[in-house]
mmCIF file of C-alpha atoms and ligand atoms in Angstrom:
data_model
loop_
_atom_site.group_PDB
_atom_site.id
_atom_site.type_symbol
_atom_site.label_atom_id
_atom_site.label_comp_id
_atom_site.label_asym_id
_atom_site.label_seq_id
_atom_site.Cartn_x
_atom_site.Cartn_y
_atom_site.Cartn_z
ATOM 1 C CA MET A 26 0.146 0.536 -0.141
ATOM 2 C CA SER A 27 1.688 3.043 -0.641
ATOM 3 C CA TYR A 28 0.070 6.270 1.143
ATOM 4 C CA ILE A 29 -0.218 10.451 0.110
ATOM 5 C CA PRO A 30 -0.716 12.675 3.315
ATOM 6 C CA VAL A 31 -3.859 14.090 3.014
ATOM 7 C CA ILE A 32 -4.404 15.965 6.609
ATOM 8 C CA ASN A 33 -1.497 17.473 7.934
ATOM 9 C CA PHE A 34 -1.697 18.099 11.625
ATOM 10 C CA GLY A 35 1.537 19.085 12.738
ATOM 11 C CA LYS A 36 2.950 18.076 15.797
ATOM 12 C CA GLN A 37 1.086 16.047 18.538
ATOM 13 C CA PRO A 38 1.870 13.885 21.627
ATOM 14 C CA THR A 39 2.325 10.302 20.232
ATOM 15 C CA HIS A 40 -0.029 9.309 22.990
ATOM 16 C CA ALA A 41 -2.754 11.795 23.714
ATOM 17 C CA ASN A 42 -4.236 9.607 26.373
ATOM 18 C CA GLY A 43 -0.677 10.079 27.919
ATOM 19 C CA PHE A 44 -1.517 12.248 30.573
ATOM 20 C CA VAL A 45 1.335 14.182 32.526
ATOM 21 C CA THR A 46 2.965 15.114 35.458
ATOM 22 C CA LYS A 47 4.321 19.143 35.830
ATOM 23 C CA GLU A 48 7.765 17.478 36.523
ATOM 24 C CA GLU A 49 7.028 15.343 32.879
ATOM 25 C CA PHE A 50 6.482 18.694 30.983
ATOM 26 C CA GLY A 51 8.811 18.605 28.427
ATOM 27 C CA THR A 52 9.419 14.582 28.158
ATOM 28 C CA GLU A 53 6.219 13.567 26.726
ATOM 29 C CA PRO A 54 6.912 12.209 23.039
ATOM 30 C CA PHE A 55 5.407 13.974 20.119
ATOM 31 C CA TYR A 56 4.956 12.675 15.954
ATOM 32 C CA ASP A 57 3.947 14.641 12.691
ATOM 33 C CA MET A 58 0.374 13.275 13.128
ATOM 34 C CA VAL A 59 -0.793 13.180 9.124
ATOM 35 C CA ILE A 60 -3.510 11.558 8.283
ATOM 36 C CA GLY A 61 -2.484 9.300 4.646
ATOM 37 C CA PHE A 62 -4.599 7.991 1.523
ATOM 38 C CA ASP A 63 -3.708 4.931 -0.230
ATOM 39 C CA GLU A 64 -6.299 5.494 -3.491
ATOM 40 C CA GLU A 65 -5.535 1.522 -4.364
ATOM 41 C CA THR A 66 -7.596 0.117 -1.601
ATOM 42 C CA ASP A 67 -9.147 3.833 -0.154
ATOM 43 C CA ALA A 68 -7.877 2.916 3.082
ATOM 44 C CA ILE A 69 -7.131 5.732 5.221
ATOM 45 C CA ARG A 70 -4.528 5.966 8.377
ATOM 46 C CA LEU A 71 -2.223 7.732 10.047
ATOM 47 C CA MET A 72 1.069 7.795 8.335
ATOM 48 C CA GLU A 73 3.155 6.847 11.431
ATOM 49 C CA PRO A 74 1.841 4.906 13.765
ATOM 50 C CA ALA A 75 3.122 4.185 17.570
ATOM 51 C CA ALA A 76 4.066 1.634 18.727
ATOM 52 C CA ARG A 77 0.634 -0.269 20.586
ATOM 53 C CA GLU A 78 2.412 -0.609 24.150
ATOM 54 C CA VAL A 79 3.115 3.036 24.384
ATOM 55 C CA MET A 80 -0.357 3.570 24.503
ATOM 56 C CA PHE A 81 -1.884 0.441 25.706
ATOM 57 C CA ASN A 82 -0.297 -0.364 28.983
ATOM 58 C CA ASP A 83 -1.067 -0.370 32.990
ATOM 59 C CA LYS A 84 -1.503 3.469 32.536
ATOM 60 C CA TYR A 85 -4.344 3.230 30.107
ATOM 61 C CA ALA A 86 -6.546 6.048 30.933
ATOM 62 C CA PHE A 87 -9.712 5.505 29.696
ATOM 63 C CA TYR A 88 -12.354 3.575 31.473
ATOM 64 C CA SER A 89 -15.516 2.947 29.414
ATOM 65 C CA LYS A 90 -17.817 3.042 32.400
ATOM 66 C CA THR A 91 -17.645 6.636 33.071
ATOM 67 C CA SER A 92 -20.677 7.532 30.608
ATOM 68 C CA LYS A 93 -24.076 6.141 31.915
ATOM 69 C CA LYS A 94 -25.482 6.585 28.469
ATOM 70 C CA MET A 95 -22.279 4.159 27.312
ATOM 71 C CA GLN A 96 -23.545 1.390 29.902
ATOM 72 C CA LYS A 97 -27.404 1.513 28.217
ATOM 73 C CA HIS A 98 -25.248 1.079 24.913
ATOM 74 C CA PHE A 99 -23.501 -1.682 25.480
ATOM 75 C CA ALA A 100 -26.868 -3.446 27.600
ATOM 76 C CA ASP A 101 -28.653 -2.781 24.252
ATOM 77 C CA THR A 102 -25.780 -4.017 22.234
ATOM 78 C CA ALA A 103 -25.564 -7.090 24.590
ATOM 79 C CA GLU A 104 -29.582 -7.846 23.936
ATOM 80 C CA GLU A 105 -29.492 -7.657 20.106
ATOM 81 C CA LEU A 106 -26.629 -9.891 19.504
ATOM 82 C CA LYS A 107 -27.295 -12.830 22.251
ATOM 83 C CA ASP A 108 -29.232 -14.431 19.209
ATOM 84 C CA PHE A 109 -26.379 -14.642 17.718
ATOM 85 C CA LEU A 110 -24.881 -17.271 20.321
ATOM 86 C CA GLY A 111 -25.603 -20.908 19.979
ATOM 87 C CA ASP A 112 -25.812 -22.901 22.731
ATOM 88 C CA GLY A 113 -22.798 -23.325 25.113
ATOM 89 C CA GLU A 114 -21.135 -20.607 23.034
ATOM 90 C CA VAL A 115 -19.723 -17.898 24.548
ATOM 91 C CA ALA A 116 -18.794 -14.233 23.213
ATOM 92 C CA VAL A 117 -15.668 -13.188 23.069
ATOM 93 C CA GLU A 118 -14.571 -8.754 23.266
ATOM 94 C CA ILE A 119 -11.708 -6.986 21.858
ATOM 95 C CA GLY A 120 -10.263 -4.905 23.744
ATOM 96 C CA SER A 121 -12.655 -5.517 26.805
ATOM 97 C CA ASN A 122 -11.546 -1.998 28.990
ATOM 98 C CA ASP A 123 -13.121 -2.333 32.710
ATOM 99 C CA GLY A 124 -15.871 -4.655 31.969
ATOM 100 C CA ILE A 125 -18.732 -2.422 30.717
ATOM 101 C CA MET A 126 -19.619 -4.891 28.170
ATOM 102 C CA GLN A 127 -18.914 -7.904 30.286
ATOM 103 C CA ASP A 128 -21.631 -6.612 32.682
ATOM 104 C CA ALA A 129 -24.113 -6.501 30.206
ATOM 105 C CA TRP A 130 -23.960 -10.061 28.606
ATOM 106 C CA LYS A 131 -23.930 -11.551 33.164
ATOM 107 C CA ALA A 132 -26.647 -9.667 33.050
ATOM 108 C CA LEU A 133 -28.243 -12.124 30.394
ATOM 109 C CA GLY A 134 -26.580 -14.929 31.958
ATOM 110 C CA LYS A 135 -24.212 -14.861 29.001
ATOM 111 C CA GLN A 136 -20.320 -15.768 29.112
ATOM 112 C CA CYS A 137 -18.488 -13.584 28.030
ATOM 113 C CA ILE A 138 -14.294 -13.477 27.304
ATOM 114 C CA GLY A 139 -12.545 -10.073 27.464
ATOM 115 C CA VAL A 140 -8.837 -9.619 25.722
ATOM 116 C CA GLU A 141 -6.890 -6.450 26.956
ATOM 117 C CA PRO A 142 -3.713 -5.533 27.129
ATOM 118 C CA SER A 143 -4.143 -2.539 29.684
ATOM 119 C CA GLY A 144 -3.728 -4.101 32.878
ATOM 120 C CA ASN A 145 -5.288 -1.338 34.841
ATOM 121 C CA VAL A 146 -8.548 -1.595 33.099
ATOM 122 C CA ALA A 147 -9.009 -5.203 33.110
ATOM 123 C CA GLU A 148 -8.174 -5.341 37.205
ATOM 124 C CA ILE A 149 -11.661 -4.079 37.144
ATOM 125 C CA ALA A 150 -13.320 -6.227 34.626
ATOM 126 C CA LYS A 151 -11.565 -9.140 37.240
ATOM 127 C CA ASN A 152 -12.740 -7.640 39.861
ATOM 128 C CA ALA A 153 -16.087 -7.680 38.812
ATOM 129 C CA GLY A 154 -16.041 -11.193 38.140
ATOM 130 C CA HIS A 155 -15.475 -11.480 34.673
ATOM 131 C CA THR A 156 -12.880 -13.360 32.932
ATOM 132 C CA VAL A 157 -9.929 -10.985 31.210
ATOM 133 C CA ILE A 158 -6.691 -12.135 29.313
ATOM 134 C CA ASP A 159 -3.996 -10.235 29.396
ATOM 135 C CA GLY A 160 -2.455 -9.044 26.192
ATOM 136 C CA PHE A 161 -3.389 -8.093 22.587
ATOM 137 C CA ILE A 162 -5.288 -10.342 20.322
ATOM 138 C CA GLY A 163 -3.306 -12.419 18.093
ATOM 139 C CA ARG A 164 -3.166 -15.488 16.625
ATOM 140 C CA ASP A 165 -1.807 -16.974 19.641
ATOM 141 C CA VAL A 166 -4.636 -15.486 21.918
ATOM 142 C CA ALA A 167 -7.402 -17.142 19.024
ATOM 143 C CA ASN A 168 -5.984 -20.271 19.400
ATOM 144 C CA LYS A 169 -5.483 -20.009 23.360
ATOM 145 C CA LEU A 170 -9.519 -18.940 23.061
ATOM 146 C CA LEU A 171 -10.681 -21.572 20.994
ATOM 147 C CA SER A 172 -8.770 -24.241 22.760
ATOM 148 C CA GLU A 173 -11.015 -23.608 26.112
ATOM 149 C CA TYR A 174 -14.332 -22.117 24.477
ATOM 150 C CA LYS A 175 -17.052 -22.582 21.633
ATOM 151 C CA VAL A 176 -16.941 -18.899 20.381
ATOM 152 C CA GLY A 177 -20.325 -17.697 18.778
ATOM 153 C CA VAL A 178 -19.641 -13.873 18.834
ATOM 154 C CA VAL A 179 -16.421 -11.873 18.328
ATOM 155 C CA TYR A 180 -17.604 -8.306 19.668
ATOM 156 C CA GLY A 181 -14.969 -4.991 19.482
ATOM 157 C CA ALA A 182 -16.505 -1.260 20.056
ATOM 158 C CA ASN A 183 -13.964 1.362 19.527
ATOM 159 C CA VAL A 184 -11.082 -1.011 19.017
ATOM 160 C CA SER A 185 -10.604 -1.932 15.847
ATOM 161 C CA CYS A 186 -9.676 1.013 14.697
ATOM 162 C CA HIS A 187 -6.736 0.877 17.056
ATOM 163 C CA ILE A 188 -4.739 -2.778 15.778
ATOM 164 C CA THR A 189 -2.313 -1.066 13.006
ATOM 165 C CA ASP A 190 -1.780 -4.455 11.951
ATOM 166 C CA LEU A 191 -5.157 -5.672 10.890
ATOM 167 C CA ASP A 192 -3.771 -8.731 8.802
ATOM 168 C CA GLU A 193 -2.937 -10.627 12.135
ATOM 169 C CA TYR A 194 -6.098 -8.868 14.226
ATOM 170 C CA PHE A 195 -8.781 -10.350 10.766
ATOM 171 C CA ASP A 196 -6.937 -13.756 10.759
ATOM 172 C CA SER A 197 -7.594 -14.095 14.656
ATOM 173 C CA VAL A 198 -11.157 -13.310 14.237
ATOM 174 C CA ALA A 199 -11.887 -15.566 11.199
ATOM 175 C CA ARG A 200 -10.475 -18.238 13.618
ATOM 176 C CA LEU A 201 -12.547 -17.615 16.286
ATOM 177 C CA ILE A 202 -15.934 -17.481 14.543
ATOM 178 C CA GLY A 203 -14.992 -20.352 12.296
ATOM 179 C CA SER A 204 -18.138 -20.589 9.515
ATOM 180 C CA HIS A 205 -20.710 -20.543 11.545
ATOM 181 C CA GLY A 206 -19.880 -17.121 14.185
ATOM 182 C CA VAL A 207 -20.574 -13.630 13.527
ATOM 183 C CA PHE A 208 -17.598 -10.625 14.444
ATOM 184 C CA VAL A 209 -19.387 -7.259 14.927
ATOM 185 C CA PHE A 210 -17.365 -3.797 15.969
ATOM 186 C CA GLU A 211 -18.451 -0.280 15.867
ATOM 187 C CA ASP A 212 -15.634 2.384 15.133
ATOM 188 C CA PRO A 213 -15.810 5.660 13.988
ATOM 189 C CA TYR A 214 -16.890 6.519 11.018
ATOM 190 C CA PHE A 215 -15.054 8.380 8.028
ATOM 191 C CA LEU A 216 -18.416 9.887 6.621
ATOM 192 C CA ASP A 217 -19.480 10.933 10.115
ATOM 193 C CA VAL A 218 -16.121 13.387 10.338
ATOM 194 C CA TYR A 219 -16.377 14.469 7.394
ATOM 195 C CA GLU A 220 -19.895 15.494 7.718
ATOM 196 C CA LYS A 221 -19.360 16.622 11.444
ATOM 197 C CA CYS A 222 -15.759 18.339 10.648
ATOM 198 C CA SER A 223 -15.093 16.384 14.277
ATOM 199 C CA TYR A 224 -11.627 16.096 13.107
ATOM 200 C CA ASP A 225 -11.003 15.246 16.868
ATOM 201 C CA GLN A 226 -11.718 11.874 15.783
ATOM 202 C CA PHE A 227 -8.150 11.567 14.448
ATOM 203 C CA TYR A 228 -5.838 10.879 17.146
ATOM 204 C CA GLY A 229 -2.292 8.499 18.171
ATOM 205 C CA GLU A 230 -4.628 5.841 19.082
ATOM 206 C CA HIS A 231 -7.057 5.788 15.731
ATOM 207 C CA THR A 232 -4.652 3.771 13.432
ATOM 208 C CA TRP A 233 -7.548 3.839 10.678
ATOM 209 C CA MET A 234 -10.211 5.707 10.177
ATOM 210 C CA PHE A 235 -12.633 3.089 7.856
ATOM 211 C CA THR A 236 -14.676 2.847 5.128
ATOM 212 C CA VAL A 237 -17.195 0.867 3.961
ATOM 213 C CA LYS A 238 -14.751 0.323 0.775
ATOM 214 C CA PHE A 239 -11.630 -0.180 2.382
ATOM 215 C CA LEU A 240 -13.043 -2.986 5.438
ATOM 216 C CA GLU A 241 -14.827 -5.110 2.066
ATOM 217 C CA ARG A 242 -11.570 -5.623 0.659
ATOM 218 C CA LYS A 243 -9.440 -6.330 3.893
ATOM 219 C CA LEU A 244 -11.900 -8.567 5.282
ATOM 220 C CA ALA A 245 -12.146 -10.114 2.205
ATOM 221 C CA GLU A 246 -8.559 -11.445 2.174
ATOM 222 C CA HIS A 247 -8.820 -13.278 5.339
ATOM 223 C CA GLY A 248 -12.261 -14.904 4.501
ATOM 224 C CA MET A 249 -14.956 -12.440 5.538
ATOM 225 C CA GLU A 250 -17.343 -10.308 4.193
ATOM 226 C CA ILE A 251 -19.825 -7.656 5.260
ATOM 227 C CA PHE A 252 -23.172 -8.959 5.990
ATOM 228 C CA ASP A 253 -25.052 -5.476 7.453
ATOM 229 C CA LEU A 254 -24.249 -2.156 9.170
ATOM 230 C CA LYS A 255 -26.064 0.132 11.568
ATOM 231 C CA PRO A 256 -25.093 3.611 12.140
ATOM 232 C CA LEU A 257 -24.574 4.486 15.294
ATOM 233 C CA TRP A 258 -23.926 7.685 17.352
ATOM 234 C CA THR A 259 -21.566 6.844 19.614
ATOM 235 C CA HIS A 260 -18.216 8.561 19.304
ATOM 236 C CA GLY A 261 -20.161 11.669 17.887
ATOM 237 C CA GLY A 262 -21.275 8.346 14.959
ATOM 238 C CA SER A 263 -20.158 5.276 14.369
ATOM 239 C CA MET A 264 -20.279 2.625 12.231
ATOM 240 C CA ARG A 265 -21.467 -1.124 13.373
ATOM 241 C CA PHE A 266 -19.957 -3.949 10.918
ATOM 242 C CA TYR A 267 -22.108 -7.117 10.871
ATOM 243 C CA VAL A 268 -18.905 -9.560 9.448
ATOM 244 C CA GLN A 269 -19.518 -13.843 8.473
ATOM 245 C CA ALA A 270 -17.173 -16.058 6.918
ATOM 246 C CA LEU A 271 -17.566 -15.217 2.778
ATOM 247 C CA TRP A 272 -20.758 -16.609 1.755
ATOM 248 C CA GLY A 273 -22.340 -17.395 5.111
ATOM 249 C CA LYS A 274 -25.482 -18.216 6.445
ATOM 250 C CA HIS A 275 -26.761 -14.301 7.065
ATOM 251 C CA LYS A 276 -27.901 -12.914 3.577
ATOM 252 C CA VAL A 277 -25.901 -9.566 2.673
ATOM 253 C CA ASN A 278 -28.169 -6.190 3.327
ATOM 254 C CA LYS A 279 -28.260 -4.191 0.425
ATOM 255 C CA ARG A 280 -27.545 -1.151 2.843
ATOM 256 C CA VAL A 281 -23.700 -2.302 2.440
ATOM 257 C CA ALA A 282 -23.418 -1.915 -1.672
ATOM 258 C CA GLU A 283 -25.643 1.502 -0.401
ATOM 259 C CA GLN A 284 -23.497 2.919 2.292
ATOM 260 C CA LYS A 285 -20.755 2.399 -0.473
ATOM 261 C CA GLU A 286 -21.962 4.022 -2.915
ATOM 262 C CA LYS A 287 -22.222 7.011 -0.348
ATOM 263 C CA GLU A 288 -18.866 7.017 0.395
ATOM 264 C CA GLY A 289 -18.148 8.453 -3.397
ATOM 265 C CA ASP A 290 -14.734 10.104 -4.067
ATOM 266 C CA ILE A 291 -13.175 9.733 -0.741
ATOM 267 C CA LEU A 292 -9.872 11.590 -1.827
ATOM 268 C CA PHE A 293 -12.260 14.555 -3.182
ATOM 269 C CA LYS A 294 -13.741 14.138 0.645
ATOM 270 C CA LEU A 295 -10.253 14.343 2.548
ATOM 271 C CA ASN A 296 -9.043 17.079 0.707
ATOM 272 C CA ASP A 297 -12.270 18.874 1.507
ATOM 273 C CA LEU A 298 -12.014 18.044 4.947
ATOM 274 C CA SER A 299 -8.609 19.493 5.013
ATOM 275 C CA LYS A 300 -9.845 22.973 4.137
ATOM 276 C CA ARG A 301 -12.568 22.514 6.950
ATOM 277 C CA ILE A 302 -10.393 21.354 9.474
ATOM 278 C CA GLN A 303 -8.201 24.746 9.092
ATOM 279 C CA THR A 304 -11.494 27.052 8.901
ATOM 280 C CA SER A 305 -12.614 25.557 11.898
ATOM 281 C CA LYS A 306 -9.246 25.941 13.782
ATOM 282 C CA GLU A 307 -9.812 29.673 12.478
ATOM 283 C CA GLY A 308 -13.050 29.703 13.822
ATOM 284 C CA LEU A 309 -12.586 28.425 17.563
ATOM 285 C CA LEU A 310 -9.804 30.667 18.041
ATOM 286 C CA ASN A 311 -11.793 34.065 17.267
ATOM 287 C CA ILE A 312 -14.611 32.676 19.664
ATOM 288 C CA LEU A 313 -11.953 32.456 22.864
ATOM 289 C CA GLU A 314 -10.605 35.478 21.646
ATOM 290 C CA LEU A 315 -13.805 37.258 21.805
ATOM 291 C CA VAL A 316 -14.478 35.387 25.446
ATOM 292 C CA LYS A 317 -11.019 36.337 26.780
ATOM 293 C CA ASP A 318 -11.687 38.704 29.864
ATOM 294 C CA LYS A 319 -15.178 36.079 30.379
ATOM 295 C CA ARG A 320 -14.584 32.926 32.899
ATOM 296 C CA VAL A 321 -14.385 30.202 31.055
ATOM 297 C CA CYS A 322 -12.656 26.465 31.347
ATOM 298 C CA GLY A 323 -13.078 23.251 29.538
ATOM 299 C CA PHE A 324 -15.330 20.114 30.276
ATOM 300 C CA GLY A 325 -14.081 16.283 29.517
ATOM 301 C CA ALA A 326 -10.594 15.542 29.317
ATOM 302 C CA THR A 327 -10.635 13.386 26.674
ATOM 303 C CA SER A 328 -8.006 12.662 23.969
ATOM 304 C CA LYS A 329 -10.237 14.281 21.201
ATOM 305 C CA GLY A 330 -9.374 17.654 23.594
ATOM 306 C CA VAL A 331 -6.069 16.935 23.392
ATOM 307 C CA VAL A 332 -5.629 16.664 19.430
ATOM 308 C CA VAL A 333 -7.685 20.143 19.363
ATOM 309 C CA THR A 334 -6.004 21.911 22.169
ATOM 310 C CA ASN A 335 -2.717 20.777 20.507
ATOM 311 C CA TYR A 336 -3.659 21.672 16.552
ATOM 312 C CA CYS A 337 -4.983 24.981 17.897
ATOM 313 C CA GLY A 338 -2.632 25.873 19.997
ATOM 314 C CA ILE A 339 -5.054 26.591 22.911
ATOM 315 C CA GLY A 340 -2.667 26.262 25.948
ATOM 316 C CA PRO A 341 -3.457 27.727 30.123
ATOM 317 C CA GLU A 342 -3.278 30.824 29.147
ATOM 318 C CA THR A 343 -6.587 30.432 27.451
ATOM 319 C CA LEU A 344 -8.443 27.736 29.393
ATOM 320 C CA PRO A 345 -6.836 27.488 32.940
ATOM 321 C CA PHE A 346 -8.379 23.893 32.941
ATOM 322 C CA ILE A 347 -10.293 21.114 32.310
ATOM 323 C CA THR A 348 -12.944 19.070 34.145
ATOM 324 C CA ASP A 349 -13.290 15.306 34.089
ATOM 325 C CA THR A 350 -14.341 12.753 36.855
ATOM 326 C CA THR A 351 -11.741 9.848 35.899
ATOM 327 C CA PRO A 352 -9.552 9.742 38.859
ATOM 328 C CA THR A 353 -6.515 9.180 37.082
ATOM 329 C CA LYS A 354 -6.414 12.511 34.884
ATOM 330 C CA ILE A 355 -7.728 14.237 37.869
ATOM 331 C CA GLY A 356 -4.173 16.313 38.893
ATOM 332 C CA LYS A 357 -2.601 15.791 35.529
ATOM 333 C CA PHE A 358 -1.957 18.109 32.649
ATOM 334 C CA TYR A 359 -2.856 17.458 29.164
ATOM 335 C CA PRO A 360 0.454 15.940 26.907
ATOM 336 C CA GLY A 361 1.651 18.970 24.957
ATOM 337 C CA SER A 362 -0.984 21.748 25.670
ATOM 338 C CA HIS A 363 0.085 21.579 29.560
ATOM 339 C CA ILE A 364 -3.703 22.233 30.252
ATOM 340 C CA GLN A 365 -4.386 20.818 34.316
ATOM 341 C CA ILE A 366 -6.954 18.769 34.548
ATOM 342 C CA VAL A 367 -9.328 19.279 37.657
ATOM 343 C CA SER A 368 -11.954 17.342 39.542
ATOM 344 C CA GLN A 369 -15.216 18.250 37.907
ATOM 345 C CA ASN A 370 -17.113 17.016 41.184
ATOM 346 C CA GLU A 371 -15.170 19.696 43.510
ATOM 347 C CA THR A 372 -15.884 22.437 40.535
ATOM 348 C CA ASP A 373 -18.800 24.911 41.003
ATOM 349 C CA TYR A 374 -19.884 25.293 37.084
ATOM 350 C CA SER A 375 -21.792 29.010 38.396
ATOM 351 C CA GLN A 376 -18.628 30.798 39.035
ATOM 352 C CA PHE A 377 -17.833 30.382 35.259
ATOM 353 C CA ASP A 378 -19.398 32.204 31.793
ATOM 354 C CA TYR A 379 -18.335 29.850 29.360
ATOM 355 C CA ILE A 380 -17.542 26.629 28.972
ATOM 356 C CA VAL A 381 -15.327 24.787 25.878
ATOM 357 C CA ASN A 382 -16.879 21.011 25.790
ATOM 358 C CA PHE A 383 -14.137 18.654 24.783
ATOM 359 C CA ALA A 384 -16.862 15.590 25.382
ATOM 360 C CA TRP A 385 -19.320 17.244 22.374
ATOM 361 C CA ASN A 386 -20.136 13.717 22.197
ATOM 362 C CA HIS A 387 -21.689 13.024 24.982
ATOM 363 C CA PHE A 388 -23.213 16.869 24.978
ATOM 364 C CA ASP A 389 -27.193 15.720 26.247
ATOM 365 C CA GLU A 390 -26.057 13.812 29.328
ATOM 366 C CA ILE A 391 -23.820 16.846 30.335
ATOM 367 C CA LYS A 392 -26.159 19.556 29.684
ATOM 368 C CA GLU A 393 -28.888 17.357 31.612
ATOM 369 C CA ALA A 394 -26.566 16.976 34.494
ATOM 370 C CA ARG A 395 -24.846 20.665 34.305
ATOM 371 C CA LYS A 396 -27.842 22.656 35.656
ATOM 372 C CA ASP A 397 -25.971 24.303 38.122
ATOM 373 C CA PHE A 398 -24.219 25.896 34.889
ATOM 374 C CA LYS A 399 -25.696 29.332 33.595
ATOM 375 C CA GLY A 400 -23.572 30.340 31.197
ATOM 376 C CA LYS A 401 -23.223 29.102 27.599
ATOM 377 C CA TRP A 402 -21.142 26.631 25.793
ATOM 378 C CA ILE A 403 -18.628 26.755 23.557
ATOM 379 C CA THR A 404 -18.175 23.408 21.003
ATOM 380 C CA HIS A 405 -16.596 23.407 17.715
ATOM 381 C CA VAL A 406 -18.618 20.679 16.641
ATOM 382 C CA PRO A 407 -20.308 21.030 13.710
ATOM 383 C CA TYR A 408 -18.533 23.883 13.583
ATOM 384 C CA PRO A 409 -17.432 26.698 15.756
ATOM 385 C CA ARG A 410 -20.096 28.202 18.022
ATOM 386 C CA ILE A 411 -21.041 29.411 21.202
ATOM 387 C CA THR A 412 -24.936 27.733 22.444
HETATM 388 P P1 TMP B 251 -14.923 9.693 25.388
HETATM 389 O O1 TMP B 251 -15.792 11.027 24.805
HETATM 390 O O2 TMP B 251 -13.282 9.724 24.740
HETATM 391 O O3 TMP B 251 -16.051 8.834 25.859
HETATM 392 O O4 TMP B 251 -14.226 10.603 26.957
HETATM 393 C C1 TMP B 251 -15.046 11.161 27.672
HETATM 394 C C2 TMP B 251 -14.261 11.370 28.941
HETATM 395 O O5 TMP B 251 -14.762 12.777 28.866
HETATM 396 C C3 TMP B 251 -13.921 10.877 29.904
HETATM 397 O O6 TMP B 251 -12.547 11.191 30.775
HETATM 398 C C4 TMP B 251 -14.697 11.035 30.906
HETATM 399 C C5 TMP B 251 -15.260 12.234 30.794
HETATM 400 N N1 TMP B 251 -16.587 12.673 31.056
HETATM 401 C C6 TMP B 251 -16.740 13.679 32.339
HETATM 402 O O7 TMP B 251 -15.606 14.397 32.735
HETATM 403 N N2 TMP B 251 -18.277 14.209 32.882
HETATM 404 C C7 TMP B 251 -19.303 13.405 32.007
HETATM 405 O O8 TMP B 251 -20.256 13.877 32.236
HETATM 406 C C8 TMP B 251 -19.062 12.537 30.662
HETATM 407 C C9 TMP B 251 -20.445 12.202 30.443
HETATM 408 C C10 TMP B 251 -17.496 12.421 30.822
#
């Protein structure tokens, strides 16, 4: 595959979820965050993905259970997927994090085995009584699972786009599902990013930005096909792909071909997006300039916010802090932009005129919970504005 550079975000911290202490300022690694496109396969990905061990280790800062809405999302998902499980079969979840989806399977009386390389989040799932295999998914882990279980469903939420070596990954999944099982995965989707200009879905952990065109081809190389799709609200716009062995028992829904048609000229869209991202940056900086004499803080210390603040050049002089609920983030600073993270529960939002929302994908849930805030929200998605 040969990638041409299409979007350039300049220098970004290698690990967007790598929150730092004051003593660590200046030690965090950076890389040129450039998005590439391969015209032959329609692949969109980071030109220089970081080594997976840099991001997924015992200090992984993202805990899935922080959002109530996500708990409901996974409960609904397990309810839907349970019909794919045959007698005596288990589900396997790739990137099971703190066990949010394993809880949902358990509530339905079904077993789900997790595979998780980040020890700190896996510990929470284990403490809740779930079985988790420590490590990255690969052929060895697949063989181990097959020696112990009959696998009916393999599921991955916001994890497949993190896996740089898709060949080993898809090969492992193909072994796990065999000719009878299904592989269901959901990730941020290119057309949503394009339409919402949600450029902060590009960051170090997200090696790939998926399109149906690319996935169809890549999965076929491993003897699998997409038989259905479902657009999701998660992560600001994701796509769920339903996959089986080629010519499997599920009829291929016409939605798959229709969605591919909608993707159209991807290179044209990427070039257009690149220009709109630049405009979005200027718009957000103009708004922050307008409110510079007001009381402003940030909300949700997301990795998306790390991309936005580093790309736009927003530092502590503009945003004194960002609030968050995650204990391991509180007290630390954003890598690169060095904005401090403070506890959401200890913040008196009534003292602020404006909040910049970096967790814009959870806005409904946040607005509902933040009735104490009487000021206005600032967002950059789908375009910079004060709401
Ligand atoms: P995400 O957008 O990648 O799901 O990350 C959500 C982050 O926002 C996570 O660090 C938790 C934080 N958060 C809050 O601090 N307060 C909230 O009310 C919500 C919904 C999320």
